[in-house]
Amino acid sequence: MANFTSVTEFLLLGFSSLGELQLVLFVIFLSLYLIILCGNITIISVILLDRSLHTPMYFFLGVLSISETFYTIVILPKMLINLLSVLRTLSFMSCATQMFFFLGFAVTNCLLLGVMGYDRYAAICQSLYYHILMNWRVCGQLAAICIVSGFLISLIGTTLVFSLPFCGSNKVNHYFCDISPVIHLACGEIYINELVIFICGVLVLIVPLFFICISYGFIVRTILRIPSAKGKRKAFSTCISHLTVVIVHYGCASFVYLRPSARYTSGKDRLVTVTYTIITPLLNPMVYSLRNKDVQMAIWKMIEKTGFSSKTL
């Protein structure tokens, strides 16, 4: 090890192989990023300002929107800068920090989606006891557990990666410091570290997804017992937005993180990672605002109040 030079910074290759197409990607990703910010900020604002949305379902949606806003802030600004820059370096500590916050918010999102599945189960299958099962104290505790657990798991994963020696190549074949491309640059034995990270990935992805599937099994059974077709549609419409986000988020994340190390393929991983770092945060506010009448009405109320205020001024 004495002959090796310790890595002090990482070079993010990102989309550098695409040459001039990076300018096109910059415009596309910048536009999507601004839509993500506007969409999530709108969702958070209407939930805070409209008292009719002060319910457990929208409370968790608000927390999810806040988490996804910071989740994109951790990755996308640096990626946009790198698309226009020749110097794509990131210090060792900055890389570790980016990974820690990315994983923290990503795991928090997974756990929140699981809790939102339970909320839908309680609302539809245990409607008589819903206000007891999902009172504000319980909602706050569940949100806090998701956030604390998310960052504890992130701390474990980040520590397992950056406790390894980095003494060879510093070229990260990705547009941010994700686990797989970074850990493959380590010069030490990584098998145990990867195994623990893989187990954490299984717990974070499979356990909440399994919990969601069980919840929706009970939900479907309850909906099928509703006599009227209108009642069935109304009950199912409260779940379809959550299901859409769950399928995209868990599907893409499972493809990247629930695989053996030998099957790591940077090109495909980058493409799929774009889906859950950009498309999923974009999908969340769009799905919940376009398909949800309560949110639509709250948005129009906010627009009307803003319009009235501006005319008055």
PDB file of C-alpha atoms in Angstrom:
ATOM      1  CA  MET A   1       0.000   0.000   0.000  1.00  0.00           C
ATOM      2  CA  ALA A   2       2.987   2.284   0.436  1.00  0.00           C
ATOM      3  CA  ASN A   3       3.390   2.554  -3.350  1.00  0.00           C
ATOM      4  CA  PHE A   4      -0.200   3.820  -3.847  1.00  0.00           C
ATOM      5  CA  THR A   5      -1.309   7.441  -3.817  1.00  0.00           C
ATOM      6  CA  SER A   6      -4.417   8.005  -1.733  1.00  0.00           C
ATOM      7  CA  VAL A   7      -7.375   9.459  -3.662  1.00  0.00           C
ATOM      8  CA  THR A   8      -8.282  12.965  -2.444  1.00  0.00           C
ATOM      9  CA  GLU A   9     -10.889  13.796  -5.077  1.00  0.00           C
ATOM     10  CA  PHE A  10     -13.157  12.050  -7.562  1.00  0.00           C
ATOM     11  CA  LEU A  11     -13.789  12.815 -11.227  1.00  0.00           C
ATOM     12  CA  LEU A  12     -17.462  12.432 -12.190  1.00  0.00           C
ATOM     13  CA  LEU A  13     -17.535  11.247 -15.809  1.00  0.00           C
ATOM     14  CA  GLY A  14     -21.297  11.696 -16.029  1.00  0.00           C
ATOM     15  CA  PHE A  15     -22.412  12.164 -19.625  1.00  0.00           C
ATOM     16  CA  SER A  16     -19.007  13.317 -20.923  1.00  0.00           C
ATOM     17  CA  SER A  17     -18.975  10.562 -23.571  1.00  0.00           C
ATOM     18  CA  LEU A  18     -21.949  12.228 -25.304  1.00  0.00           C
ATOM     19  CA  GLY A  19     -19.929  15.282 -26.375  1.00  0.00           C
ATOM     20  CA  GLU A  20     -22.039  18.184 -27.691  1.00  0.00           C
ATOM     21  CA  LEU A  21     -25.270  16.384 -26.764  1.00  0.00           C
ATOM     22  CA  GLN A  22     -24.522  17.464 -23.191  1.00  0.00           C
ATOM     23  CA  LEU A  23     -25.874  20.939 -24.069  1.00  0.00           C
ATOM     24  CA  VAL A  24     -29.168  19.387 -25.135  1.00  0.00           C
ATOM     25  CA  LEU A  25     -29.233  17.316 -21.924  1.00  0.00           C
ATOM     26  CA  PHE A  26     -28.516  20.458 -19.891  1.00  0.00           C
ATOM     27  CA  VAL A  27     -31.583  22.220 -21.330  1.00  0.00           C
ATOM     28  CA  ILE A  28     -33.788  19.126 -20.840  1.00  0.00           C
ATOM     29  CA  PHE A  29     -32.598  18.396 -17.286  1.00  0.00           C
ATOM     30  CA  LEU A  30     -32.731  22.055 -16.240  1.00  0.00           C
ATOM     31  CA  SER A  31     -36.331  22.309 -17.478  1.00  0.00           C
ATOM     32  CA  LEU A  32     -37.293  19.100 -15.651  1.00  0.00           C
ATOM     33  CA  TYR A  33     -35.516  20.273 -12.481  1.00  0.00           C
ATOM     34  CA  LEU A  34     -37.417  23.578 -12.472  1.00  0.00           C
ATOM     35  CA  ILE A  35     -40.704  21.699 -12.997  1.00  0.00           C
ATOM     36  CA  ILE A  36     -39.808  19.360 -10.096  1.00  0.00           C
ATOM     37  CA  LEU A  37     -39.076  22.313  -7.790  1.00  0.00           C
ATOM     38  CA  CYS A  38     -42.214  24.213  -8.809  1.00  0.00           C
ATOM     39  CA  GLY A  39     -44.381  21.096  -8.565  1.00  0.00           C
ATOM     40  CA  ASN A  40     -43.168  20.030  -5.130  1.00  0.00           C
ATOM     41  CA  ILE A  41     -43.200  23.572  -3.744  1.00  0.00           C
ATOM     42  CA  THR A  42     -46.784  23.966  -5.020  1.00  0.00           C
ATOM     43  CA  ILE A  43     -47.842  20.693  -3.353  1.00  0.00           C
ATOM     44  CA  ILE A  44     -46.176  21.704  -0.052  1.00  0.00           C
ATOM     45  CA  SER A  45     -47.724  25.205  -0.180  1.00  0.00           C
ATOM     46  CA  VAL A  46     -51.302  24.095  -0.864  1.00  0.00           C
ATOM     47  CA  ILE A  47     -51.105  21.432   1.858  1.00  0.00           C
ATOM     48  CA  LEU A  48     -49.895  24.032   4.371  1.00  0.00           C
ATOM     49  CA  LEU A  49     -52.369  26.749   3.357  1.00  0.00           C
ATOM     50  CA  ASP A  50     -55.560  24.767   2.707  1.00  0.00           C
ATOM     51  CA  ARG A  51     -57.131  23.455   5.913  1.00  0.00           C
ATOM     52  CA  SER A  52     -59.185  20.881   3.986  1.00  0.00           C
ATOM     53  CA  LEU A  53     -55.913  19.111   3.170  1.00  0.00           C
ATOM     54  CA  HIS A  54     -54.848  18.869   6.823  1.00  0.00           C
ATOM     55  CA  THR A  55     -55.345  15.095   6.865  1.00  0.00           C
ATOM     56  CA  PRO A  56     -52.862  12.223   7.388  1.00  0.00           C
ATOM     57  CA  MET A  57     -52.744  11.352   3.664  1.00  0.00           C
ATOM     58  CA  TYR A  58     -51.729  14.882   2.657  1.00  0.00           C
ATOM     59  CA  PHE A  59     -49.440  15.236   5.662  1.00  0.00           C
ATOM     60  CA  PHE A  60     -47.367  12.293   4.406  1.00  0.00           C
ATOM     61  CA  LEU A  61     -47.572  13.620   0.837  1.00  0.00           C
ATOM     62  CA  GLY A  62     -46.199  16.945   2.094  1.00  0.00           C
ATOM     63  CA  VAL A  63     -43.329  15.221   3.923  1.00  0.00           C
ATOM     64  CA  LEU A  64     -42.610  13.160   0.786  1.00  0.00           C
ATOM     65  CA  SER A  65     -42.557  16.327  -1.352  1.00  0.00           C
ATOM     66  CA  ILE A  66     -40.133  18.028   1.070  1.00  0.00           C
ATOM     67  CA  SER A  67     -37.887  14.947   1.062  1.00  0.00           C
ATOM     68  CA  GLU A  68     -37.938  14.723  -2.741  1.00  0.00           C
ATOM     69  CA  THR A  69     -37.140  18.432  -3.078  1.00  0.00           C
ATOM     70  CA  PHE A  70     -33.954  18.024  -1.007  1.00  0.00           C
ATOM     71  CA  TYR A  71     -33.276  14.671  -2.713  1.00  0.00           C
ATOM     72  CA  THR A  72     -33.039  16.418  -6.090  1.00  0.00           C
ATOM     73  CA  ILE A  73     -31.098  19.396  -4.675  1.00  0.00           C
ATOM     74  CA  VAL A  74     -28.372  16.984  -3.519  1.00  0.00           C
ATOM     75  CA  ILE A  75     -27.821  15.631  -7.057  1.00  0.00           C
ATOM     76  CA  LEU A  76     -29.169  17.777  -9.887  1.00  0.00           C
ATOM     77  CA  PRO A  77     -27.439  21.186  -9.447  1.00  0.00           C
ATOM     78  CA  LYS A  78     -23.998  19.522  -9.490  1.00  0.00           C
ATOM     79  CA  MET A  79     -25.014  17.396 -12.474  1.00  0.00           C
ATOM     80  CA  LEU A  80     -26.178  20.485 -14.387  1.00  0.00           C
ATOM     81  CA  ILE A  81     -22.910  22.294 -13.621  1.00  0.00           C
ATOM     82  CA  ASN A  82     -20.905  19.286 -14.815  1.00  0.00           C
ATOM     83  CA  LEU A  83     -22.800  19.189 -18.118  1.00  0.00           C
ATOM     84  CA  LEU A  84     -21.345  22.632 -18.912  1.00  0.00           C
ATOM     85  CA  SER A  85     -17.992  22.220 -17.184  1.00  0.00           C
ATOM     86  CA  VAL A  86     -14.719  20.563 -18.156  1.00  0.00           C
ATOM     87  CA  LEU A  87     -13.652  20.313 -14.502  1.00  0.00           C
ATOM     88  CA  ARG A  88     -15.957  17.683 -12.983  1.00  0.00           C
ATOM     89  CA  THR A  89     -14.055  16.950  -9.798  1.00  0.00           C
ATOM     90  CA  LEU A  90     -15.552  16.442  -6.357  1.00  0.00           C
ATOM     91  CA  SER A  91     -13.471  16.264  -3.185  1.00  0.00           C
ATOM     92  CA  PHE A  92     -13.376  13.026  -1.171  1.00  0.00           C
ATOM     93  CA  MET A  93     -15.436  14.584   1.637  1.00  0.00           C
ATOM     94  CA  SER A  94     -17.908  16.212  -0.778  1.00  0.00           C
ATOM     95  CA  CYS A  95     -18.465  12.866  -2.484  1.00  0.00           C
ATOM     96  CA  ALA A  96     -19.110  11.175   0.879  1.00  0.00           C
ATOM     97  CA  THR A  97     -21.476  14.002   1.896  1.00  0.00           C
ATOM     98  CA  GLN A  98     -23.399  13.795  -1.370  1.00  0.00           C
ATOM     99  CA  MET A  99     -23.771  10.003  -0.994  1.00  0.00           C
ATOM    100  CA  PHE A 100     -24.910  10.345   2.626  1.00  0.00           C
ATOM    101  CA  PHE A 101     -27.663  12.860   1.865  1.00  0.00           C
ATOM    102  CA  PHE A 102     -28.723  11.138  -1.372  1.00  0.00           C
ATOM    103  CA  LEU A 103     -29.110   7.776   0.382  1.00  0.00           C
ATOM    104  CA  GLY A 104     -30.738   9.412   3.412  1.00  0.00           C
ATOM    105  CA  PHE A 105     -33.496  11.083   1.390  1.00  0.00           C
ATOM    106  CA  ALA A 106     -33.839   8.063  -0.962  1.00  0.00           C
ATOM    107  CA  VAL A 107     -34.368   5.621   1.936  1.00  0.00           C
ATOM    108  CA  THR A 108     -36.704   8.100   3.644  1.00  0.00           C
ATOM    109  CA  ASN A 109     -38.808   8.204   0.451  1.00  0.00           C
ATOM    110  CA  CYS A 110     -39.013   4.392   0.350  1.00  0.00           C
ATOM    111  CA  LEU A 111     -40.147   4.221   3.968  1.00  0.00           C
ATOM    112  CA  LEU A 112     -42.643   7.062   3.493  1.00  0.00           C
ATOM    113  CA  LEU A 113     -44.222   5.250   0.536  1.00  0.00           C
ATOM    114  CA  GLY A 114     -44.624   2.219   2.817  1.00  0.00           C
ATOM    115  CA  VAL A 115     -46.284   4.351   5.512  1.00  0.00           C
ATOM    116  CA  MET A 116     -48.576   5.927   2.893  1.00  0.00           C
ATOM    117  CA  GLY A 117     -49.639   2.409   1.895  1.00  0.00           C
ATOM    118  CA  TYR A 118     -50.564   1.709   5.522  1.00  0.00           C
ATOM    119  CA  ASP A 119     -52.463   5.006   5.657  1.00  0.00           C
ATOM    120  CA  ARG A 120     -54.564   3.944   2.639  1.00  0.00           C
ATOM    121  CA  TYR A 121     -55.188   0.561   4.287  1.00  0.00           C
ATOM    122  CA  ALA A 122     -56.355   2.235   7.510  1.00  0.00           C
ATOM    123  CA  ALA A 123     -58.587   4.705   5.609  1.00  0.00           C
ATOM    124  CA  ILE A 124     -60.328   2.055   3.486  1.00  0.00           C
ATOM    125  CA  CYS A 125     -60.215  -1.143   5.555  1.00  0.00           C
ATOM    126  CA  GLN A 126     -60.411   0.354   9.069  1.00  0.00           C
ATOM    127  CA  SER A 127     -62.461   3.471   8.319  1.00  0.00           C
ATOM    128  CA  LEU A 128     -64.311   3.416  11.668  1.00  0.00           C
ATOM    129  CA  TYR A 129     -61.000   3.506  13.588  1.00  0.00           C
ATOM    130  CA  TYR A 130     -59.048   5.624  11.073  1.00  0.00           C
ATOM    131  CA  HIS A 131     -58.875   8.769  13.224  1.00  0.00           C
ATOM    132  CA  ILE A 132     -57.609   6.694  16.146  1.00  0.00           C
ATOM    133  CA  LEU A 133     -55.094   4.659  14.132  1.00  0.00           C
ATOM    134  CA  MET A 134     -53.778   7.726  12.265  1.00  0.00           C
ATOM    135  CA  ASN A 135     -54.042  10.561  14.779  1.00  0.00           C
ATOM    136  CA  TRP A 136     -51.581  13.455  14.500  1.00  0.00           C
ATOM    137  CA  ARG A 137     -49.273  12.056  17.159  1.00  0.00           C
ATOM    138  CA  VAL A 138     -48.993   8.727  15.303  1.00  0.00           C
ATOM    139  CA  CYS A 139     -48.460  10.548  11.982  1.00  0.00           C
ATOM    140  CA  GLY A 140     -45.637  12.642  13.454  1.00  0.00           C
ATOM    141  CA  GLN A 141     -44.000   9.576  15.013  1.00  0.00           C
ATOM    142  CA  LEU A 142     -44.201   7.589  11.748  1.00  0.00           C
ATOM    143  CA  ALA A 143     -42.703  10.492   9.747  1.00  0.00           C
ATOM    144  CA  ALA A 144     -39.901  10.918  12.316  1.00  0.00           C
ATOM    145  CA  ILE A 145     -39.162   7.168  12.267  1.00  0.00           C
ATOM    146  CA  CYS A 146     -38.912   7.252   8.446  1.00  0.00           C
ATOM    147  CA  ILE A 147     -36.495  10.203   8.490  1.00  0.00           C
ATOM    148  CA  VAL A 148     -34.289   8.960  11.360  1.00  0.00           C
ATOM    149  CA  SER A 149     -34.200   5.388   9.991  1.00  0.00           C
ATOM    150  CA  GLY A 150     -33.414   6.697   6.506  1.00  0.00           C
ATOM    151  CA  PHE A 151     -30.367   8.646   7.637  1.00  0.00           C
ATOM    152  CA  LEU A 152     -29.151   5.920  10.023  1.00  0.00           C
ATOM    153  CA  ILE A 153     -29.193   3.400   7.146  1.00  0.00           C
ATOM    154  CA  SER A 154     -27.516   6.006   4.944  1.00  0.00           C
ATOM    155  CA  LEU A 155     -24.796   6.511   7.569  1.00  0.00           C
ATOM    156  CA  ILE A 156     -24.126   2.756   7.636  1.00  0.00           C
ATOM    157  CA  GLY A 157     -23.949   2.544   3.824  1.00  0.00           C
ATOM    158  CA  THR A 158     -21.750   5.623   3.419  1.00  0.00           C
ATOM    159  CA  THR A 159     -19.395   4.494   6.210  1.00  0.00           C
ATOM    160  CA  LEU A 160     -19.053   1.034   4.628  1.00  0.00           C
ATOM    161  CA  VAL A 161     -18.062   2.625   1.313  1.00  0.00           C
ATOM    162  CA  PHE A 162     -15.686   5.324   2.536  1.00  0.00           C
ATOM    163  CA  SER A 163     -13.997   3.191   5.202  1.00  0.00           C
ATOM    164  CA  LEU A 164     -12.355   1.344   2.280  1.00  0.00           C
ATOM    165  CA  PRO A 165      -8.993   2.498   0.896  1.00  0.00           C
ATOM    166  CA  PHE A 166      -9.113   4.459  -2.377  1.00  0.00           C
ATOM    167  CA  CYS A 167      -5.711   4.440  -3.992  1.00  0.00           C
ATOM    168  CA  GLY A 168      -6.167   3.757  -7.719  1.00  0.00           C
ATOM    169  CA  SER A 169      -8.457   5.361 -10.294  1.00  0.00           C
ATOM    170  CA  ASN A 170     -10.607   8.283  -9.171  1.00  0.00           C
ATOM    171  CA  LYS A 171     -12.945   8.268 -12.207  1.00  0.00           C
ATOM    172  CA  VAL A 172     -16.560   7.709 -11.115  1.00  0.00           C
ATOM    173  CA  ASN A 173     -18.520   6.440 -14.121  1.00  0.00           C
ATOM    174  CA  HIS A 174     -21.705   8.202 -13.053  1.00  0.00           C
ATOM    175  CA  TYR A 175     -23.121  11.727 -12.688  1.00  0.00           C
ATOM    176  CA  PHE A 176     -23.113  11.644  -8.866  1.00  0.00           C
ATOM    177  CA  CYS A 177     -21.493   9.659  -6.045  1.00  0.00           C
ATOM    178  CA  ASP A 178     -23.687   6.572  -5.974  1.00  0.00           C
ATOM    179  CA  ILE A 179     -22.702   3.412  -4.069  1.00  0.00           C
ATOM    180  CA  SER A 180     -21.888   0.998  -6.923  1.00  0.00           C
ATOM    181  CA  PRO A 181     -19.648   3.201  -9.102  1.00  0.00           C
ATOM    182  CA  VAL A 182     -17.732   4.529  -6.068  1.00  0.00           C
ATOM    183  CA  ILE A 183     -17.203   1.232  -4.211  1.00  0.00           C
ATOM    184  CA  HIS A 184     -15.834  -0.325  -7.417  1.00  0.00           C
ATOM    185  CA  LEU A 185     -12.931   2.164  -7.240  1.00  0.00           C
ATOM    186  CA  ALA A 186     -11.786   0.889  -3.824  1.00  0.00           C
ATOM    187  CA  CYS A 187      -8.513  -1.028  -3.753  1.00  0.00           C
ATOM    188  CA  GLY A 188      -9.252  -3.184  -0.714  1.00  0.00           C
ATOM    189  CA  GLU A 189     -11.421  -6.276  -0.383  1.00  0.00           C
ATOM    190  CA  ILE A 190     -15.017  -5.083  -0.813  1.00  0.00           C
ATOM    191  CA  TYR A 191     -17.000  -8.343  -0.545  1.00  0.00           C
ATOM    192  CA  ILE A 192     -18.108  -7.963   3.107  1.00  0.00           C
ATOM    193  CA  ASN A 193     -18.931  -4.268   2.654  1.00  0.00           C
ATOM    194  CA  GLU A 194     -20.982  -5.011  -0.460  1.00  0.00           C
ATOM    195  CA  LEU A 195     -22.799  -7.868   1.260  1.00  0.00           C
ATOM    196  CA  VAL A 196     -23.871  -5.643   4.172  1.00  0.00           C
ATOM    197  CA  ILE A 197     -24.937  -2.881   1.749  1.00  0.00           C
ATOM    198  CA  PHE A 198     -26.904  -5.441  -0.283  1.00  0.00           C
ATOM    199  CA  ILE A 199     -28.687  -6.692   2.867  1.00  0.00           C
ATOM    200  CA  CYS A 200     -29.547  -3.085   3.799  1.00  0.00           C
ATOM    201  CA  GLY A 201     -30.883  -2.582   0.254  1.00  0.00           C
ATOM    202  CA  VAL A 202     -33.092  -5.660   0.584  1.00  0.00           C
ATOM    203  CA  LEU A 203     -34.453  -4.431   3.913  1.00  0.00           C
ATOM    204  CA  VAL A 204     -35.096  -0.919   2.589  1.00  0.00           C
ATOM    205  CA  LEU A 205     -36.724  -1.969  -0.687  1.00  0.00           C
ATOM    206  CA  ILE A 206     -38.267  -5.410  -0.227  1.00  0.00           C
ATOM    207  CA  VAL A 207     -39.691  -5.029   3.306  1.00  0.00           C
ATOM    208  CA  PRO A 208     -41.699  -1.801   2.618  1.00  0.00           C
ATOM    209  CA  LEU A 209     -42.756  -3.146  -0.807  1.00  0.00           C
ATOM    210  CA  PHE A 210     -43.933  -6.410   0.772  1.00  0.00           C
ATOM    211  CA  PHE A 211     -45.798  -4.360   3.381  1.00  0.00           C
ATOM    212  CA  ILE A 212     -47.417  -2.256   0.614  1.00  0.00           C
ATOM    213  CA  CYS A 213     -48.467  -5.400  -1.291  1.00  0.00           C
ATOM    214  CA  ILE A 214     -50.126  -6.861   1.831  1.00  0.00           C
ATOM    215  CA  SER A 215     -51.892  -3.526   2.497  1.00  0.00           C
ATOM    216  CA  TYR A 216     -53.218  -3.382  -1.066  1.00  0.00           C
ATOM    217  CA  GLY A 217     -54.305  -7.022  -0.871  1.00  0.00           C
ATOM    218  CA  PHE A 218     -56.630  -6.060   1.997  1.00  0.00           C
ATOM    219  CA  ILE A 219     -57.615  -2.837   0.198  1.00  0.00           C
ATOM    220  CA  VAL A 220     -58.629  -4.684  -2.994  1.00  0.00           C
ATOM    221  CA  ARG A 221     -60.628  -7.216  -0.964  1.00  0.00           C
ATOM    222  CA  THR A 222     -62.457  -4.387   0.830  1.00  0.00           C
ATOM    223  CA  ILE A 223     -63.114  -2.443  -2.397  1.00  0.00           C
ATOM    224  CA  LEU A 224     -64.583  -5.528  -4.108  1.00  0.00           C
ATOM    225  CA  ARG A 225     -67.112  -5.783  -1.266  1.00  0.00           C
ATOM    226  CA  ILE A 226     -68.413  -2.253  -1.933  1.00  0.00           C
ATOM    227  CA  PRO A 227     -71.814  -2.713  -3.628  1.00  0.00           C
ATOM    228  CA  SER A 228     -71.870   0.329  -5.942  1.00  0.00           C
ATOM    229  CA  ALA A 229     -69.534   0.809  -8.911  1.00  0.00           C
ATOM    230  CA  LYS A 230     -69.224   4.504  -8.036  1.00  0.00           C
ATOM    231  CA  GLY A 231     -68.092   3.634  -4.508  1.00  0.00           C
ATOM    232  CA  LYS A 232     -65.491   1.225  -5.869  1.00  0.00           C
ATOM    233  CA  ARG A 233     -64.115   3.851  -8.266  1.00  0.00           C
ATOM    234  CA  LYS A 234     -63.958   6.492  -5.515  1.00  0.00           C
ATOM    235  CA  ALA A 235     -62.119   4.159  -3.123  1.00  0.00           C
ATOM    236  CA  PHE A 236     -59.651   3.013  -5.746  1.00  0.00           C
ATOM    237  CA  SER A 237     -59.014   6.557  -7.030  1.00  0.00           C
ATOM    238  CA  THR A 238     -57.504   7.477  -3.641  1.00  0.00           C
ATOM    239  CA  CYS A 239     -54.895   4.726  -4.147  1.00  0.00           C
ATOM    240  CA  ILE A 240     -53.975   4.923  -7.850  1.00  0.00           C
ATOM    241  CA  SER A 241     -51.619   7.924  -7.453  1.00  0.00           C
ATOM    242  CA  HIS A 242     -49.696   6.208  -4.653  1.00  0.00           C
ATOM    243  CA  LEU A 243     -49.524   2.930  -6.617  1.00  0.00           C
ATOM    244  CA  THR A 244     -48.136   4.692  -9.713  1.00  0.00           C
ATOM    245  CA  VAL A 245     -45.300   6.329  -7.762  1.00  0.00           C
ATOM    246  CA  VAL A 246     -44.569   3.050  -5.888  1.00  0.00           C
ATOM    247  CA  ILE A 247     -44.253   1.006  -9.112  1.00  0.00           C
ATOM    248  CA  VAL A 248     -41.850   3.452 -10.791  1.00  0.00           C
ATOM    249  CA  HIS A 249     -39.775   4.179  -7.670  1.00  0.00           C
ATOM    250  CA  TYR A 250     -39.370   0.609  -6.402  1.00  0.00           C
ATOM    251  CA  GLY A 251     -39.010  -0.866  -9.886  1.00  0.00           C
ATOM    252  CA  CYS A 252     -36.071   1.356 -10.872  1.00  0.00           C
ATOM    253  CA  ALA A 253     -34.376   1.299  -7.451  1.00  0.00           C
ATOM    254  CA  SER A 254     -34.608  -2.509  -7.281  1.00  0.00           C
ATOM    255  CA  PHE A 255     -33.002  -2.832 -10.745  1.00  0.00           C
ATOM    256  CA  VAL A 256     -29.961  -0.820  -9.633  1.00  0.00           C
ATOM    257  CA  TYR A 257     -29.460  -1.888  -6.010  1.00  0.00           C
ATOM    258  CA  LEU A 258     -30.745  -5.464  -5.729  1.00  0.00           C
ATOM    259  CA  ARG A 259     -28.157  -7.112  -7.963  1.00  0.00           C
ATOM    260  CA  PRO A 260     -24.836  -8.879  -7.410  1.00  0.00           C
ATOM    261  CA  SER A 261     -21.717  -6.756  -7.880  1.00  0.00           C
ATOM    262  CA  ALA A 262     -20.653  -8.715 -10.970  1.00  0.00           C
ATOM    263  CA  ARG A 263     -23.731  -7.506 -12.860  1.00  0.00           C
ATOM    264  CA  TYR A 264     -22.873  -3.822 -12.434  1.00  0.00           C
ATOM    265  CA  THR A 265     -23.260  -2.064 -15.812  1.00  0.00           C
ATOM    266  CA  SER A 266     -22.642   1.662 -15.643  1.00  0.00           C
ATOM    267  CA  GLY A 267     -24.386   2.637 -18.893  1.00  0.00           C
ATOM    268  CA  LYS A 268     -27.713   0.985 -18.112  1.00  0.00           C
ATOM    269  CA  ASP A 269     -27.481   2.021 -14.457  1.00  0.00           C
ATOM    270  CA  ARG A 270     -27.075   5.676 -15.454  1.00  0.00           C
ATOM    271  CA  LEU A 271     -30.183   5.492 -17.630  1.00  0.00           C
ATOM    272  CA  VAL A 272     -32.296   3.829 -14.918  1.00  0.00           C
ATOM    273  CA  THR A 273     -30.902   6.172 -12.243  1.00  0.00           C
ATOM    274  CA  VAL A 274     -32.086   9.154 -14.307  1.00  0.00           C
ATOM    275  CA  THR A 275     -35.580   7.664 -14.004  1.00  0.00           C
ATOM    276  CA  TYR A 276     -35.677   7.572 -10.208  1.00  0.00           C
ATOM    277  CA  THR A 277     -33.608  10.729  -9.596  1.00  0.00           C
ATOM    278  CA  ILE A 278     -35.513  12.906 -12.098  1.00  0.00           C
ATOM    279  CA  ILE A 279     -38.644  11.204 -13.439  1.00  0.00           C
ATOM    280  CA  THR A 280     -39.970   9.913 -10.077  1.00  0.00           C
ATOM    281  CA  PRO A 281     -39.671  13.313  -8.293  1.00  0.00           C
ATOM    282  CA  LEU A 282     -41.319  14.828 -11.391  1.00  0.00           C
ATOM    283  CA  LEU A 283     -44.024  12.156 -11.441  1.00  0.00           C
ATOM    284  CA  ASN A 284     -44.989  12.570  -7.776  1.00  0.00           C
ATOM    285  CA  PRO A 285     -46.384  16.156  -7.877  1.00  0.00           C
ATOM    286  CA  MET A 286     -47.815  15.682 -11.380  1.00  0.00           C
ATOM    287  CA  VAL A 287     -49.666  12.464 -10.503  1.00  0.00           C
ATOM    288  CA  TYR A 288     -50.988  13.809  -7.208  1.00  0.00           C
ATOM    289  CA  SER A 289     -52.051  17.148  -8.707  1.00  0.00           C
ATOM    290  CA  LEU A 290     -53.481  15.895 -12.015  1.00  0.00           C
ATOM    291  CA  ARG A 291     -55.410  12.942 -10.572  1.00  0.00           C
ATOM    292  CA  ASN A 292     -56.468  14.406  -7.243  1.00  0.00           C
ATOM    293  CA  LYS A 293     -59.511  16.695  -7.214  1.00  0.00           C
ATOM    294  CA  ASP A 294     -58.848  17.918  -3.651  1.00  0.00           C
ATOM    295  CA  VAL A 295     -55.349  19.106  -4.592  1.00  0.00           C
ATOM    296  CA  GLN A 296     -56.640  20.645  -7.842  1.00  0.00           C
ATOM    297  CA  MET A 297     -59.286  22.622  -5.942  1.00  0.00           C
ATOM    298  CA  ALA A 298     -56.701  23.760  -3.372  1.00  0.00           C
ATOM    299  CA  ILE A 299     -54.366  24.927  -6.158  1.00  0.00           C
ATOM    300  CA  TRP A 300     -57.161  26.914  -7.828  1.00  0.00           C
ATOM    301  CA  LYS A 301     -58.083  28.478  -4.485  1.00  0.00           C
ATOM    302  CA  MET A 302     -54.465  29.546  -3.972  1.00  0.00           C
ATOM    303  CA  ILE A 303     -54.290  30.978  -7.513  1.00  0.00           C
ATOM    304  CA  GLU A 304     -57.537  32.904  -6.994  1.00  0.00           C
ATOM    305  CA  LYS A 305     -56.321  34.336  -3.670  1.00  0.00           C
ATOM    306  CA  THR A 306     -52.994  35.338  -5.240  1.00  0.00           C
ATOM    307  CA  GLY A 307     -54.796  36.910  -8.187  1.00  0.00           C
ATOM    308  CA  PHE A 308     -57.114  38.840  -5.875  1.00  0.00           C
ATOM    309  CA  SER A 309     -54.179  40.073  -3.790  1.00  0.00           C
ATOM    310  CA  SER A 310     -52.238  41.236  -6.835  1.00  0.00           C
ATOM    311  CA  LYS A 311     -55.277  43.098  -8.225  1.00  0.00           C
ATOM    312  CA  THR A 312     -55.814  44.750  -4.852  1.00  0.00           C
ATOM    313  CA  LEU A 313     -52.187  45.889  -4.786  1.00  0.00           C
TER     314      LEU A 313
END
